Coordinates of C-alpha atoms in Angstrom, one line a residue:
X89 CA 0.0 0.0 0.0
X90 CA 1.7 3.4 -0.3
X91 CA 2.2 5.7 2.6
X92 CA 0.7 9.2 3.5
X93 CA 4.4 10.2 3.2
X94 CA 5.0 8.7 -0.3
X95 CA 1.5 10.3 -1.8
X96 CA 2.7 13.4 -0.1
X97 CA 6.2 13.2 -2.2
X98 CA 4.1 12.7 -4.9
X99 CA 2.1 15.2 -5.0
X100 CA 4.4 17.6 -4.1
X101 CA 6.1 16.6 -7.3
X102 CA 3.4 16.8 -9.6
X103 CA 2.1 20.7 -8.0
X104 CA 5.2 22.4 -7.4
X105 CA 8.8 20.9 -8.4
X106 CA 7.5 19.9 -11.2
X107 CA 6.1 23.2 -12.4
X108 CA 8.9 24.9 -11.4
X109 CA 11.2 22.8 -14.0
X110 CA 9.0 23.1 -16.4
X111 CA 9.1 27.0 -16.1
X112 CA 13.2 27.1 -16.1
X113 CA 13.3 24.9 -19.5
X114 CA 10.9 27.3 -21.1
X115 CA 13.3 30.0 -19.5
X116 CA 16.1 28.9 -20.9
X117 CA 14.4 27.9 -24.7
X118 CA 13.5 31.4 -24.4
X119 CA 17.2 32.7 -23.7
X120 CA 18.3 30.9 -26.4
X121 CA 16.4 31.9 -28.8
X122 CA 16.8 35.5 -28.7
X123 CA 20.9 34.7 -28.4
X124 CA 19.9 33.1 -31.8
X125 CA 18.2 36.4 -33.3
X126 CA 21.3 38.3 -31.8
X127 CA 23.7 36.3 -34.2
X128 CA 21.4 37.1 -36.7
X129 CA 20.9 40.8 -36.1
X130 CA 24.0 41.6 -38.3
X131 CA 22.5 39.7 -41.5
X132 CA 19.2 41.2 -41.1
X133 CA 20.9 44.9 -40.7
X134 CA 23.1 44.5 -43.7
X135 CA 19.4 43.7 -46.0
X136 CA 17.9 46.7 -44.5
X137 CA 15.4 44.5 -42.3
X138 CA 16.3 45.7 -38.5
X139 CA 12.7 45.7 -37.7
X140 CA 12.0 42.1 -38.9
X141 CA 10.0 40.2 -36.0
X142 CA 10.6 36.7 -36.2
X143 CA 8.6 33.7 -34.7
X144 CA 10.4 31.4 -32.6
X145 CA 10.0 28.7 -35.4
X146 CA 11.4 31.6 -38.5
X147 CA 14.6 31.8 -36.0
X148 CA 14.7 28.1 -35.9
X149 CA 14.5 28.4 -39.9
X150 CA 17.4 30.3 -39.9
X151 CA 19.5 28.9 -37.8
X152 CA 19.2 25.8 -39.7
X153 CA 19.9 27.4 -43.2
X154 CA 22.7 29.2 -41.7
X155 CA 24.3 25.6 -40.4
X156 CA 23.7 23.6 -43.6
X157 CA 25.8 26.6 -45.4
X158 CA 28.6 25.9 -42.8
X159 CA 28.5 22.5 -43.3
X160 CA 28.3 22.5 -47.3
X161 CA 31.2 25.8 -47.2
X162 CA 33.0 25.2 -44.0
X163 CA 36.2 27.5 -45.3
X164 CA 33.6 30.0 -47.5
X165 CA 33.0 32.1 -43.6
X166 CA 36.2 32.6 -43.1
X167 CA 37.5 34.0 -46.8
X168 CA 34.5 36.5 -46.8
X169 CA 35.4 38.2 -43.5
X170 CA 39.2 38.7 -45.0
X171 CA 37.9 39.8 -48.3
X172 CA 37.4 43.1 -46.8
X173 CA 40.6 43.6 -44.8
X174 CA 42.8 42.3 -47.6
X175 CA 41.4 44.7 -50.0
X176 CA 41.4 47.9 -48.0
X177 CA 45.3 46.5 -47.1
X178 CA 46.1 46.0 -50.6
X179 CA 44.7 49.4 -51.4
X180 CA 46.9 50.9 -48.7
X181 CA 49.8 49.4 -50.0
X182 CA 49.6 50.5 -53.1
X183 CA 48.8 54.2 -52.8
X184 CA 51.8 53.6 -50.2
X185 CA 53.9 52.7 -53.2
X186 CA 52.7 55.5 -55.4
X187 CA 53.3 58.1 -52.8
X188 CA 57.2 57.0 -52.5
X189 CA 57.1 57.3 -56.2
X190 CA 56.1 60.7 -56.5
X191 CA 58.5 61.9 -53.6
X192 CA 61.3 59.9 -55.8
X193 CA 59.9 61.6 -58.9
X194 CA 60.2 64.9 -57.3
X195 CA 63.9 64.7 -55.8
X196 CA 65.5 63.5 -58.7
X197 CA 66.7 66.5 -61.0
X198 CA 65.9 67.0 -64.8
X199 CA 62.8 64.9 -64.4
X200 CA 60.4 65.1 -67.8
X201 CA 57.4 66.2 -66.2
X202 CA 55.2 64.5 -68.9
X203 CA 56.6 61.5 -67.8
X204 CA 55.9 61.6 -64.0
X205 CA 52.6 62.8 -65.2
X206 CA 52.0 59.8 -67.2
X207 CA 53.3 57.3 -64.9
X208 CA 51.5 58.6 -61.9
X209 CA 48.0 58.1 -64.0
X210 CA 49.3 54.9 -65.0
X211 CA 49.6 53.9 -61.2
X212 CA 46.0 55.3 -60.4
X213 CA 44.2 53.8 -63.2
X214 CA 45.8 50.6 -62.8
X215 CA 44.6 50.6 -59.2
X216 CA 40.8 51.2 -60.4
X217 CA 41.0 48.2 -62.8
X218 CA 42.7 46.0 -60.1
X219 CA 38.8 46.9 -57.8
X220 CA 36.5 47.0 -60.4
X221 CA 38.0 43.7 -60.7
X222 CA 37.5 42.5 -57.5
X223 CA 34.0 43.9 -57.2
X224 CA 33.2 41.5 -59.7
X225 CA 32.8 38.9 -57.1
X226 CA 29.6 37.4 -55.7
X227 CA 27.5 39.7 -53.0
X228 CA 27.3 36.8 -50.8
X229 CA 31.2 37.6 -49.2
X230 CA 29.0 40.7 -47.8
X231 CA 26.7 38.6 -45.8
X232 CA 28.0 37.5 -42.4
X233 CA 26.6 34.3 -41.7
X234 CA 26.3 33.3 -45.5
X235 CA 22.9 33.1 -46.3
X236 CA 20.0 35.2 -47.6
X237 CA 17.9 37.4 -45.5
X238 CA 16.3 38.9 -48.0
X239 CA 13.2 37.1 -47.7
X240 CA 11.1 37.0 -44.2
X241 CA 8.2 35.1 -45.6
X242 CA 8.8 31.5 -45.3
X243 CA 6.7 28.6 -46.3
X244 CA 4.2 27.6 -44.4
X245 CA 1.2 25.2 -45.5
X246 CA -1.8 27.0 -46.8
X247 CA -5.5 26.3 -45.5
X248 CA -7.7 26.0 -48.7
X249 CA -10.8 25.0 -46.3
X250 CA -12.7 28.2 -46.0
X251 CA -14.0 27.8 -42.9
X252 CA -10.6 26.7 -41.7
X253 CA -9.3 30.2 -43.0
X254 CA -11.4 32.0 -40.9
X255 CA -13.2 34.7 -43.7
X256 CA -15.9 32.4 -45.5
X257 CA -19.4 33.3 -44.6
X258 CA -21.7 31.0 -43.3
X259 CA -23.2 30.3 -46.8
X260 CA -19.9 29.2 -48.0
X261 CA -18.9 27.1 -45.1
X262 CA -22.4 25.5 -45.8
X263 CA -21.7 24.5 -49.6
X264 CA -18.2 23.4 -48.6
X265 CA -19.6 20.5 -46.2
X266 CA -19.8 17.2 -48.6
X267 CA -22.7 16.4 -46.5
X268 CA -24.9 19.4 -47.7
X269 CA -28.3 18.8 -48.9
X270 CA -31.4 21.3 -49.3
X271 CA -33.6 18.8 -47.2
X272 CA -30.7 19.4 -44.0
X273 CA -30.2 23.2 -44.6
X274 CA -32.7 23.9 -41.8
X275 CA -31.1 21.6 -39.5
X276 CA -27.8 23.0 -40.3
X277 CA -28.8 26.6 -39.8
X278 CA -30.0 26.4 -36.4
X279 CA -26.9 24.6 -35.4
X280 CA -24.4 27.3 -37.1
X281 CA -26.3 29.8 -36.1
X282 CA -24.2 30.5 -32.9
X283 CA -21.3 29.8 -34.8
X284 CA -19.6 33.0 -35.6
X285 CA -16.3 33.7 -37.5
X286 CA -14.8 34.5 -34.2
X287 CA -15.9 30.6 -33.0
X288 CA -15.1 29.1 -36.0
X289 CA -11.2 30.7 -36.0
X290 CA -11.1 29.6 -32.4
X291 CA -12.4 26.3 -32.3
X292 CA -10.6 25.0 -35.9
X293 CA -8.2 27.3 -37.5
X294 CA -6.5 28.3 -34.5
X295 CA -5.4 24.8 -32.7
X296 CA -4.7 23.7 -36.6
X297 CA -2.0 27.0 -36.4
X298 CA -0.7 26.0 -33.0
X299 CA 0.1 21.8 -34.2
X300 CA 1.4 23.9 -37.4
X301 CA 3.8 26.0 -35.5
X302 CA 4.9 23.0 -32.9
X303 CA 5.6 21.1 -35.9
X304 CA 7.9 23.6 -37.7
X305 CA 9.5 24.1 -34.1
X306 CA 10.3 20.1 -34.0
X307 CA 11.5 19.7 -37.1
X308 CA 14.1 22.3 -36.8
X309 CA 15.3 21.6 -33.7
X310 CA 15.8 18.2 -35.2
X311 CA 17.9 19.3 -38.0
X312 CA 19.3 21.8 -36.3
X313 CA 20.5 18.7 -33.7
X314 CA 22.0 16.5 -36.6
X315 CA 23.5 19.1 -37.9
X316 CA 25.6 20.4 -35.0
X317 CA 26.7 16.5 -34.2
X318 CA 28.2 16.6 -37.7
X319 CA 30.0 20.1 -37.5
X320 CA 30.7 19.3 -34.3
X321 CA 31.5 15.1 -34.1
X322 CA 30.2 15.2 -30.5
X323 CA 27.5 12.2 -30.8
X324 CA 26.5 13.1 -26.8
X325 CA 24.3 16.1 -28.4
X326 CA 21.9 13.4 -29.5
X327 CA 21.1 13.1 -26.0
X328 CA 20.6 16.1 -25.0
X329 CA 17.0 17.8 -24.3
X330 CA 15.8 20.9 -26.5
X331 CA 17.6 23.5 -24.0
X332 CA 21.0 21.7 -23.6
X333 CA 21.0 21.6 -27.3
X334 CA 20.4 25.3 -28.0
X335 CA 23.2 25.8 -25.6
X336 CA 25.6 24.0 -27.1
X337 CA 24.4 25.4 -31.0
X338 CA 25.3 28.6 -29.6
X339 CA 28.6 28.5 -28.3
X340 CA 29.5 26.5 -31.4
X341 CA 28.5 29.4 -33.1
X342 CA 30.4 32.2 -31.0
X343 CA 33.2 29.9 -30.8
X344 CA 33.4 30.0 -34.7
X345 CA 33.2 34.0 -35.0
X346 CA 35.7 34.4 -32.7
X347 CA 38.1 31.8 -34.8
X348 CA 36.9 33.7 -37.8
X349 CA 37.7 37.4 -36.3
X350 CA 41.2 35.7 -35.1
X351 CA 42.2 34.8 -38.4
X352 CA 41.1 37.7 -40.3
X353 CA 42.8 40.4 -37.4
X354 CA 46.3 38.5 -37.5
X355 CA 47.5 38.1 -40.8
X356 CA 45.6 39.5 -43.6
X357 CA 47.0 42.8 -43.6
X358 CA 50.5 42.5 -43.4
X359 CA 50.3 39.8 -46.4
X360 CA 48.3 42.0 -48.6
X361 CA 49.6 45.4 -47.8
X362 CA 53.0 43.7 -49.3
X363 CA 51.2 42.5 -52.0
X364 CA 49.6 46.2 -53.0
X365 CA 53.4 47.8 -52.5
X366 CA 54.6 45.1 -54.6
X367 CA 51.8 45.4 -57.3
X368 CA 52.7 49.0 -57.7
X369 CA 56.1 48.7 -58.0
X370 CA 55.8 46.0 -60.7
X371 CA 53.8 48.7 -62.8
X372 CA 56.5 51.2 -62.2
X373 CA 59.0 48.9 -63.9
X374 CA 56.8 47.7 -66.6
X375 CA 56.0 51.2 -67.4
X376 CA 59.9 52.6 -66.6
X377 CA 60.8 49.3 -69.2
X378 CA 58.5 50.3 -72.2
X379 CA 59.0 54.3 -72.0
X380 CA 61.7 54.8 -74.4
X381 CA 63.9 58.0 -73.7
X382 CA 64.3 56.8 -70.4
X383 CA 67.8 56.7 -68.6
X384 CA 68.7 53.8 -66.9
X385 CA 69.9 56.2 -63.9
X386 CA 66.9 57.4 -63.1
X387 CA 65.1 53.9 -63.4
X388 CA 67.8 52.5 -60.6
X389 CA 67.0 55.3 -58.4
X390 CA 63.2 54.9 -58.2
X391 CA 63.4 51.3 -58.2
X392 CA 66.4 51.5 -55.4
X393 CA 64.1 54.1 -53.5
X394 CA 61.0 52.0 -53.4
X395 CA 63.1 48.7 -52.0
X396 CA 64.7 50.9 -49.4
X397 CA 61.5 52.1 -48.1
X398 CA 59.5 48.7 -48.3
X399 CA 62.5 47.6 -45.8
X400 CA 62.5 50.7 -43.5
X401 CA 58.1 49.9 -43.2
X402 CA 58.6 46.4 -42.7
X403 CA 61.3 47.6 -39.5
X404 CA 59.1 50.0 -38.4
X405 CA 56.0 47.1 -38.7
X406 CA 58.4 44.7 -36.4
X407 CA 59.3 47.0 -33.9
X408 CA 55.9 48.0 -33.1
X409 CA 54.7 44.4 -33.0
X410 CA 58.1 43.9 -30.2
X411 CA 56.7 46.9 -28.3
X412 CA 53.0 45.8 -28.0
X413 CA 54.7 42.6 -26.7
X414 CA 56.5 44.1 -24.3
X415 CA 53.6 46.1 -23.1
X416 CA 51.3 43.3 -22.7
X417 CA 54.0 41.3 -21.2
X418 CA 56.1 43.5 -18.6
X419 CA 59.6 41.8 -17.6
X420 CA 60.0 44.3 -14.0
X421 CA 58.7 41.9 -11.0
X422 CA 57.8 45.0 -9.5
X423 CA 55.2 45.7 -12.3
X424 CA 53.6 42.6 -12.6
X425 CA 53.1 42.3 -9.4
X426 CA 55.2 39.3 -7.9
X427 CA 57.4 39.3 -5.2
X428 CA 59.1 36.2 -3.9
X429 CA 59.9 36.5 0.2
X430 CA 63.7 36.2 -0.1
X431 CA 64.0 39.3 -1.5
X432 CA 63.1 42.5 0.4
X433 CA 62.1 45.7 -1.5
X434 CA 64.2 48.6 -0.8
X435 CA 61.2 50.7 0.1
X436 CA 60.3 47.8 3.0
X437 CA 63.7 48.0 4.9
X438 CA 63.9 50.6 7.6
X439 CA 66.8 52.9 6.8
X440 CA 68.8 54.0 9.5
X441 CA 68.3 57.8 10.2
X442 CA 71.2 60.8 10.3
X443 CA 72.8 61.6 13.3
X444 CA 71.8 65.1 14.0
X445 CA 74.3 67.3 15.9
X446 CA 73.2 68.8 19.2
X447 CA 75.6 71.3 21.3
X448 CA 75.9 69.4 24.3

């Protein structure tokens, strides 16, 4: 037989712990989802769509189009954040190049002015075919979790029962019943005649909506699931609950931006800001190579001038990286703030005072 004591356990269960869990899973869905539309915010911005509201099951859309890119591109992320930084770099190292050129040009003496004039529109006209070039490329590199969010309307199954839509008159939801005959129509007329549109939405169309929207909601958290265990190779996701799954999508997520803002922060410019400087220098010697009347003299000297500064910016490039090292890692004990207890700081020992003379 069971107890008072069990059937009180129980029934505390069922009326308050139980309720109480229930309320912090929901809590925690919820957090996760709008962590979700965070990630997405940046996408939506770039479209012009900051005032989008999304459904709980649109985000869950998303998220899953936005993982089955990943998985189908996993290096495509990363290439579209450098695109940007390598080109503004290579722009920079370019008009770098063309600047030394022009203070070369204008130290040397006896300089043909039609000449620096023609090889400083050269340089600048070379540089706007080199980005209309590069402009060519697809939009998509623009887009920071790869996918379009263009389009907020997503499919959804359409009610062609019009009294399940919720706007056919009673007339209409009459002729739409296979059952209809004139010899019933009195019958059926006293029983819809309480039934409004208001009734009718809230007694068919609206619980039809609801299985709708729980079924869109379980099939992407399903996808969404398989689809972090194969980004991820972590087959303990599969037996997690909705919540613990969200979780885990989510740091996967930040942990990838972070990788992706790493990579793109560390060595994309220096790379590409040689390769601009180098670009330009190239077109200086083509053009210095097919002028005729050139001296060879004045060809050394620009060409000597542009490899001496490339080497003085690279030095200058070095020894700021060596001082942000030093400032982010001090060598003094007494600035990083150790101190082992053999040795005694000089402001700690007691220093004997001076005798002071007195007359007597």
């Amino acid at each position: 037989m069971i107890t008072v004591n069990e059937m009180s356990k129980t029934y505390q269960y069922r009326k308050v712990i139980k309720p109480q869990l229930e309320r912090k899973r929901r809590a925690r869905i919820n957090k996760c989802l709008d962590d979700l539309k965070e990630l997405l915010v940046e996408c939506m911005q770039q479209n012009g769509q900051s005032n989008v509201k999304l459904e709980k099951a649109d985000i869950l859309e998303v998220t899953v189009q936005h993982l089955r890119k990943l998985k189908s591109h996993p290096k495509q992320q990363i290439s579209c954040n450098n695109h940007i930084v390598n080109k503004q770099s290579f722009r920079n190292g370019y008009i770098q190049a063309a600047n030394e050129v022009s203070h070369c040009l204008a130290s040397l003496p006896k300089i043909d002015v039609a000449f620096g004039t023609k090889l400083m529109t050269h340089l600048g006209l070379r540089l706007n075919q080199l980005e209309s070039v590069e402009e060519i490329t697809p939009t998509s590199i623009n887009t920071p979790l790869t996918l379009d969010c263009s389009t907020t309307q997503f499919s959804r199954p359409i009610l062609y029962s019009p009294v399940s839509s919720g706007y056919a008159s009673d007339n209409d939801s009459l002729r739409s019943s296979p059952s209809f005959c004139p010899s019933a129509q009195g019958l059926l007329k006293a029983t819809m005649a309480y039934s409004t549109k208001t009734e009718i939405y809230q007694k068919i169309k609206k619980p039809l909506l609801e299985r709708q929207r729980r079924a869109r909601i379980n099939k992407c958290l399903d996808a969404i699931k398989r689809l972090v265990v194969e980004l991820q190779g972590d087959e303990n996701i599969l037996r997690m609950d909705k919540a613990e799954m969200l979780e885990s999508t989510i740091t996967f997520l930040r942990s990838r931006k972070i990788k992706q803002t790493k990579c793109s922060s560390h060595v994309a410019p220096v790379n590409t800001f040689r390769n601009g400087y180098i670009n330009a220098v190239n077109e200086v010697s083509r053009l210095l190579a097919s002028t005729p009347g050139v001296s060879v003299d004045m060809g050394k000297s620009v060409m000597t001038h542009l490899g001496r500064s490339y080497n003085r910016l690279q030095q200058q490039y070095h020894h700021q990286q060596k001082e942000t090292l030093t400032i982010q890692c001090p060598h003094s004990p007494a600035s990083s703030g150790y101190h082992s207890d053999n040795t005694q700081s000089p402001l700690a020992t007691p220093t004997p005072a001076f005798k002071l003379w007195r007359p007597w």
